[in-house]
Amino acid sequence: MELIELQPTMKGLKGMIEIPGDKSISHRSVMFGSIAQGVTRVTNFLPGDDCLSTISCFRKLGVVIEENDNELIIYGNGFDGLKEPDEILDVGNSGTTIRLLLGILAGRPFFSSIIGDHSIGKRPMTRVTEPLRSMGAQIDGRNNGEFTPLSIRGGHLNPIHYNMPVASAQVKSALILAGLQAEGETIIIEKAESRDHTERMIRKFGGQVHKNDREITIKGGQRLIASDILVPGDISSAAFFLVAAAIVPNSEIVLKNVGLNPTRTGIIEIMNKMGANLEISQNEADSFEPAGDITIKTSSLRGTVVEGDVIPRLIDEIPIIALLATQAEGTTIIKDASELKVKETNRIDTVVQELTKLGASIEATDDGMIIHGGTTLTGGKVSSHGDHRIGMMLAIASLLSKDIVELENPDAISVSYPNFFNHLNSLKN
Ligand code: S3P
């Protein structure tokens, strides 16, 4: 297994980086481009491993997708253009691919089998397979459809009225995608507001979705029309550099083209509450997904409580918020975040385990963690556990550590940020 040595930085971070495309929006652009009628051109698509898995699955379903340097071109033929795959669909490490794909395949009158990597094999699928079965899809898999490998034979779908037991954009999106193919009106009630990229994309592709507070209504049988998509930068990737600049003394950096969809900006709210020094200049507001540039400087920080409805709006940022909290004055408490246990790794365990190795004062709780701030990080040997966000968090921690940090399995980072180390090094010089 690969191991890299990361040196602490002697000076502040300076410079500007262009944040790579949003992972959630990149996945959805391939999926919507595939189920719409016509040619969809996607600019600033994220070529991370997860999104490449989505492209590979849709090619196996018969969709022609061309990849150029600057854009992705998808030749969609509507839901009916998808064909029974003669190969197994492999989603790799991507939870978004498998869950949203199940929603699409639930309405397709053919058989598919789906696998993923070791981590996907441990992630719960019942949250989508159960409501999709109740709509009429035939799904089987290990432990009665809880884990991959899964098989699915879709077909005629009845609409459902569903109260979601978890706050999850993946579950919501799978049900919306199935609802688009059902006979009648599907109603989904969210537990807390989660990212709304699917809803925005339906409108962008000429469809309709109605939202009333946490209730989403979608009519079946809609025809989607191809649309050009400009993918904004991923705030979940920007988060690593927001925290880096906040905690490395004498830093000032600019992050260009960061997605600022309000269902994703929980990290900015929490950093502001902790005393971060950040300025946002929003781009033209004509895009279907808002974006802007963020300038951030080092500042002193104080601990806070992260809980409740903000959790789904920063769920992927909790590992890096934990690192931020080690450098704040006082204690930070993260709660209502038991969903972290079913991410690419159990992120309560992996964050606590790896930051403890670097000298942080952090303890796991049943639904989050408690971090005592003001600690000096030591060096040491740590591991990404094959989880991209744990790998990036540890690489940012190394900037402040007293000694060298050895990071095991840094390759995992290419799942969402293939250029991560180039960007990091450019800010160090
Ligand atoms: C995602 C939703 C979130 C998030 C994941 C991407 C999406 O997962 O953690 O990285 O693109 O819809 P959940 O829906 O399971 O919370």
XYZ file of C-alpha atoms and ligand atoms in Angstrom:
445
model
C 0.000 0.000 0.000
C 1.289 3.432 -0.898
C 2.627 5.661 1.886
C 3.556 9.327 1.486
C 5.469 11.657 3.746
C 3.903 15.039 4.388
C 5.998 17.896 5.746
C 4.652 20.625 8.008
C 4.600 24.037 6.374
C 6.977 26.729 7.614
C 5.040 29.683 6.258
C 1.449 30.742 5.665
C -0.580 29.476 2.703
C -0.889 32.024 -0.117
C -2.424 32.054 -3.569
C -5.503 31.178 -5.504
C -7.033 27.900 -6.638
C -9.867 27.048 -8.979
C -12.035 24.530 -7.112
C -12.824 21.395 -9.198
C -16.375 20.533 -10.222
C -18.988 19.464 -7.697
C -19.191 15.691 -7.312
C -22.937 15.522 -6.601
C -23.784 17.762 -9.574
C -21.354 15.914 -11.885
C -23.037 12.560 -11.123
C -26.465 14.038 -11.729
C -25.396 15.690 -14.990
C -24.485 12.253 -16.417
C -27.685 10.691 -15.143
C -30.025 13.452 -16.325
C -28.155 13.754 -19.609
C -28.752 10.019 -20.093
C -32.491 10.032 -19.314
C -33.256 13.260 -21.196
C -33.932 13.533 -24.901
C -31.097 15.127 -26.903
C -27.466 16.171 -26.468
C -26.291 17.436 -23.071
C -22.927 19.222 -22.823
C -21.351 19.411 -19.377
C -18.598 21.917 -18.579
C -16.295 21.631 -15.529
C -17.316 17.996 -14.979
C -15.351 16.425 -12.092
C -13.153 13.611 -13.472
C -12.901 11.946 -10.044
C -13.104 8.149 -9.726
C -16.686 8.252 -8.405
C -18.031 10.250 -11.354
C -16.088 8.055 -13.795
C -17.937 5.066 -12.269
C -21.233 6.782 -13.125
C -20.104 7.314 -16.729
C -19.075 3.658 -16.997
C -22.461 2.417 -15.688
C -24.436 4.574 -18.145
C -22.263 3.464 -21.053
C -23.095 -0.124 -20.110
C -26.761 0.901 -20.211
C -26.274 1.893 -23.840
C -25.744 5.656 -23.538
C -23.107 7.248 -25.776
C -20.922 9.559 -23.669
C -17.875 11.392 -25.054
C -15.173 12.829 -22.810
C -13.144 15.787 -24.096
C -10.654 17.959 -22.242
C -13.190 20.671 -21.513
C -16.532 18.982 -21.686
C -18.552 15.836 -21.451
C -21.107 15.171 -24.180
C -24.020 12.859 -23.432
C -26.353 11.614 -26.151
C -29.603 10.924 -24.290
C -32.590 9.035 -25.652
C -34.977 9.355 -22.737
C -35.670 6.691 -20.080
C -36.707 4.324 -22.887
C -33.285 4.673 -24.515
C -31.649 2.750 -21.652
C -30.932 -0.896 -22.567
C -30.478 -4.052 -20.537
C -26.743 -4.175 -19.738
C -24.889 -7.338 -20.671
C -22.210 -6.620 -18.111
C -22.344 -6.074 -14.347
C -22.654 -2.409 -13.360
C -19.718 -1.522 -11.083
C -20.202 1.614 -8.964
C -16.735 1.454 -7.368
C -16.722 3.514 -4.161
C -19.729 5.653 -5.053
C -22.840 5.665 -2.844
C -24.432 8.368 -4.992
C -24.042 6.246 -8.134
C -25.614 3.114 -6.690
C -28.522 4.760 -4.884
C -29.571 7.109 -7.701
C -29.017 4.383 -10.301
C -31.398 2.093 -8.390
C -34.059 4.817 -8.634
C -33.606 4.969 -12.418
C -33.453 1.184 -12.922
C -36.561 0.653 -10.750
C -38.686 1.843 -13.673
C -36.789 0.091 -16.481
C -38.265 -3.194 -17.734
C -35.023 -5.179 -17.715
C -32.529 -6.938 -15.458
C -29.306 -5.437 -14.073
C -26.805 -6.536 -11.478
C -24.764 -4.072 -9.465
C -21.553 -4.371 -7.496
C -19.141 -1.937 -5.851
C -15.929 -1.980 -3.835
C -15.348 -3.283 -0.307
C -16.672 -0.069 1.298
C -19.876 -0.062 -0.799
C -20.426 -3.686 0.300
C -20.839 -2.437 3.869
C -23.176 0.495 3.180
C -26.920 0.128 3.801
C -29.089 -0.078 0.689
C -32.391 -0.974 2.382
C -33.085 2.739 2.698
C -33.617 2.762 -1.086
C -34.425 -0.850 -1.925
C -37.373 -1.003 0.502
C -39.339 2.035 -0.807
C -38.456 1.111 -4.421
C -39.831 -2.393 -3.839
C -43.010 -0.891 -2.446
C -43.349 1.033 -5.730
C -43.114 -2.262 -7.641
C -39.425 -2.900 -8.451
C -38.024 -6.401 -7.933
C -34.758 -6.102 -6.050
C -32.630 -8.746 -4.398
C -29.200 -8.817 -2.849
C -27.143 -9.942 0.087
C -29.091 -9.950 3.366
C -32.403 -9.543 1.523
C -31.320 -6.532 -0.507
C -29.452 -4.660 2.217
C -25.978 -5.001 0.706
C -24.298 -5.435 -2.679
C -24.176 -7.416 -4.899
C -27.692 -6.364 -5.846
C -29.921 -7.411 -8.706
C -32.837 -5.373 -9.961
C -35.624 -5.977 -12.456
C -37.631 -2.806 -12.897
C -40.934 -2.193 -14.620
C -44.272 -0.585 -13.965
C -44.104 1.642 -10.853
C -46.858 2.859 -8.584
C -46.362 6.265 -6.950
C -45.782 6.392 -3.187
C -46.362 8.777 -0.320
C -43.193 8.340 1.708
C -41.991 9.807 4.993
C -38.214 9.438 4.841
C -36.764 7.959 8.049
C -33.265 9.402 7.319
C -32.209 12.849 6.075
C -30.538 11.732 2.852
C -30.266 13.404 -0.537
C -29.382 10.063 -2.080
C -32.590 8.408 -0.880
C -34.671 11.456 -1.820
C -33.096 11.546 -5.280
C -33.585 7.811 -5.897
C -37.278 8.184 -5.084
C -37.635 11.285 -7.257
C -36.010 9.430 -10.180
C -38.364 6.486 -9.661
C -41.285 8.905 -9.201
C -40.543 10.420 -12.621
C -41.350 6.995 -14.094
C -44.334 6.087 -11.882
C -47.964 6.246 -12.906
C -49.268 9.188 -10.880
C -47.971 11.586 -8.253
C -45.216 10.650 -5.788
C -44.922 12.567 -2.502
C -41.739 12.423 -0.426
C -41.382 14.082 2.975
C -37.836 14.873 4.077
C -36.738 14.578 7.699
C -34.493 17.629 7.307
C -33.626 19.585 4.191
C -30.807 17.899 2.249
C -28.968 19.002 -0.900
C -31.453 19.853 -3.650
C -29.347 19.318 -6.791
C -31.769 16.717 -8.168
C -34.742 19.060 -7.872
C -32.791 21.904 -9.530
C -31.675 19.615 -12.310
C -35.210 18.430 -13.095
C -36.194 22.070 -13.655
C -33.049 22.700 -15.703
C -34.051 19.769 -17.955
C -37.533 21.210 -18.455
C -39.351 19.084 -15.877
C -41.408 20.034 -12.858
C -41.039 19.269 -9.188
C -43.048 20.931 -6.481
C -41.545 21.748 -3.098
C -43.510 22.862 -0.060
C -41.239 23.090 2.963
C -40.012 19.477 3.380
C -42.677 17.942 1.107
C -41.685 17.173 -2.477
C -44.235 16.257 -5.143
C -43.287 14.789 -8.495
C -45.537 13.755 -11.392
C -44.711 10.599 -13.308
C -44.399 10.433 -17.085
C -42.539 13.729 -17.570
C -40.308 14.128 -20.613
C -36.937 15.699 -19.893
C -35.102 17.692 -22.554
C -31.287 17.868 -22.821
C -29.651 20.963 -21.370
C -26.137 22.371 -21.138
C -24.734 22.228 -17.625
C -22.010 24.336 -16.042
C -20.866 22.525 -12.903
C -19.773 24.882 -10.093
C -16.797 24.035 -7.856
C -17.428 21.611 -5.021
C -17.807 23.327 -1.643
C -16.980 19.965 -0.042
C -13.557 20.104 -1.756
C -13.120 23.814 -1.009
C -13.768 23.012 2.683
C -10.296 21.461 3.076
C -8.621 24.683 1.955
C -11.032 26.911 3.898
C -9.949 25.114 7.056
C -6.263 25.030 6.020
C -6.158 28.814 5.596
C -8.115 29.380 8.819
C -5.675 27.374 10.964
C -2.224 27.777 9.345
C -0.780 31.069 10.714
C -0.328 33.978 8.245
C -2.421 32.475 5.457
C -4.566 34.267 2.910
C -6.009 32.404 -0.055
C -8.720 32.815 -2.680
C -10.923 29.898 -3.733
C -12.507 30.537 -7.119
C -15.879 29.313 -8.320
C -17.149 27.589 -5.177
C -20.714 26.244 -5.327
C -22.872 28.189 -2.855
C -26.143 26.295 -2.973
C -27.739 27.074 0.420
C -28.360 23.365 1.037
C -24.555 22.905 1.053
C -23.217 25.980 2.863
C -23.452 24.706 6.460
C -19.631 24.776 6.673
C -19.581 28.527 6.029
C -22.179 29.170 8.724
C -20.234 27.100 11.259
C -16.892 28.688 10.358
C -18.436 32.158 10.735
C -19.795 31.123 14.132
C -16.316 29.951 15.133
C -14.769 33.298 14.180
C -13.309 32.584 10.724
C -12.315 35.542 8.567
C -13.948 34.877 5.216
C -15.384 37.056 2.482
C -17.660 35.846 -0.288
C -18.286 37.496 -3.631
C -21.149 35.796 -5.382
C -20.957 35.330 -9.182
C -23.785 36.322 -11.522
C -26.979 34.919 -10.035
C -28.259 33.592 -13.380
C -26.951 30.061 -12.945
C -29.146 27.162 -11.859
C -26.606 26.523 -9.078
C -25.176 29.620 -7.320
C -21.383 30.001 -7.049
C -18.806 32.578 -6.007
C -15.240 33.283 -4.869
C -14.192 33.002 -1.237
C -11.234 34.826 0.325
C -10.113 33.456 3.660
C -7.451 34.595 6.138
C -6.143 33.047 9.342
C -8.002 34.075 12.488
C -8.452 32.966 16.064
C -11.300 30.508 16.474
C -13.638 29.407 19.241
C -15.391 26.080 19.794
C -19.065 25.640 18.982
C -21.924 23.152 18.867
C -22.810 21.623 15.493
C -26.230 19.972 15.630
C -29.754 19.669 14.247
C -30.903 20.779 10.805
C -27.474 22.043 9.746
C -26.051 18.492 9.832
C -27.281 17.364 6.357
C -25.993 20.682 4.961
C -22.418 19.910 6.078
C -22.414 16.135 6.525
C -19.350 15.581 4.288
C -17.437 18.413 5.990
C -17.522 16.950 9.504
C -14.050 15.310 9.283
C -12.445 18.644 8.389
C -14.592 20.538 10.940
C -13.205 18.132 13.562
C -9.678 19.182 12.587
C -10.696 22.855 12.685
C -12.041 22.310 16.207
C -8.678 20.948 17.433
C -7.267 24.437 16.747
C -10.131 26.459 18.258
C -10.275 27.720 21.792
C -12.633 25.662 23.951
C -14.728 22.615 23.211
C -16.670 21.742 20.060
C -19.536 19.274 20.204
C -20.868 17.581 17.067
C -24.170 15.753 17.516
C -27.148 14.377 15.520
C -24.614 13.002 13.049
C -24.959 9.217 13.371
C -25.203 9.087 9.525
C -21.406 9.466 9.653
C -21.240 5.807 10.642
C -22.469 4.696 7.208
C -20.301 6.874 4.952
C -17.275 5.621 2.945
C -15.948 4.588 6.387
C -17.468 4.924 9.834
C -16.329 8.545 9.993
C -16.913 8.898 13.728
C -14.420 6.088 14.322
C -11.908 6.961 11.601
C -11.764 10.688 12.455
C -11.333 9.998 16.186
C -8.808 7.218 15.648
C -6.585 9.110 13.205
C -6.691 12.534 14.887
C -5.899 10.867 18.226
C -2.730 9.441 16.612
C -1.717 13.049 15.849
C -2.223 14.160 19.441
C -5.733 15.644 19.235
C -8.020 15.515 22.240
C -11.160 14.023 20.707
C -13.720 11.471 21.808
C -16.418 9.592 19.933
C -20.041 9.757 21.013
C -22.965 7.749 19.697
C -24.017 10.447 17.248
C -20.912 12.558 16.775
C -17.808 13.632 18.650
C -16.450 16.009 21.275
C -13.239 17.883 20.497
C -11.195 19.827 23.032
C -9.416 22.608 21.169
C -6.084 24.315 21.510
C -3.972 21.214 20.928
C -0.596 21.038 19.224
C -0.589 18.292 16.630
C 2.320 15.872 16.561
C 3.520 13.879 13.582
C 2.895 10.187 13.122
C 1.721 7.446 10.829
C -1.933 7.711 9.840
C -4.250 6.137 7.283
C -7.010 7.329 4.990
C -8.735 3.941 5.533
C -9.512 4.206 1.807
C -11.768 7.216 2.502
C -11.004 10.291 0.367
C -12.206 12.823 2.914
C -10.245 11.235 5.773
C -7.119 11.304 3.549
C -7.543 15.008 2.713
C -8.295 15.960 6.327
C -5.081 14.254 7.467
C -3.052 15.954 4.725
C -4.329 19.333 5.979
C -3.506 18.306 9.573
C 0.092 17.630 8.490
C 0.537 21.335 7.637
C 0.420 22.162 11.345
C 2.020 19.083 12.839
C 5.341 19.317 14.697
C 6.889 16.414 12.776
C 6.403 14.546 9.533
C 3.038 12.841 8.940
C 3.125 9.564 7.014
C -0.174 9.020 5.211
C -1.112 5.508 4.185
C -3.322 5.002 1.118
C -3.451 8.607 -0.166
C -4.725 7.285 -3.535
C -8.269 7.258 -2.162
C -8.280 11.056 -2.554
C -8.778 10.713 -6.324
C -12.381 9.674 -5.637
C -13.354 13.354 -5.383
C -10.231 15.491 -5.843
C -7.610 14.085 -8.251
C -5.630 17.394 -8.176
C -5.640 17.786 -4.421
C -1.885 17.558 -3.778
C -1.032 19.869 -6.722
C -3.387 22.472 -5.312
C -2.043 22.044 -1.789
C 1.578 22.389 -2.928
C 0.778 25.471 -5.018
C -0.455 27.247 -1.858
C 2.658 26.274 0.115
C 5.068 27.998 -2.304
C -24.772 12.960 -1.703
C -25.505 12.919 -0.551
C -24.929 12.683 0.781
C -23.416 12.911 0.791
C -22.751 12.265 -0.398
C -23.303 12.811 -1.699
C -25.462 13.173 -2.985
O -25.195 11.351 1.162
O -22.851 12.415 1.989
O -21.339 12.492 -0.352
O -24.780 13.437 -4.002
O -26.697 13.108 -3.005
P -26.566 10.926 1.906
O -27.692 11.207 0.991
O -26.428 9.457 2.175
O -26.590 11.737 3.164
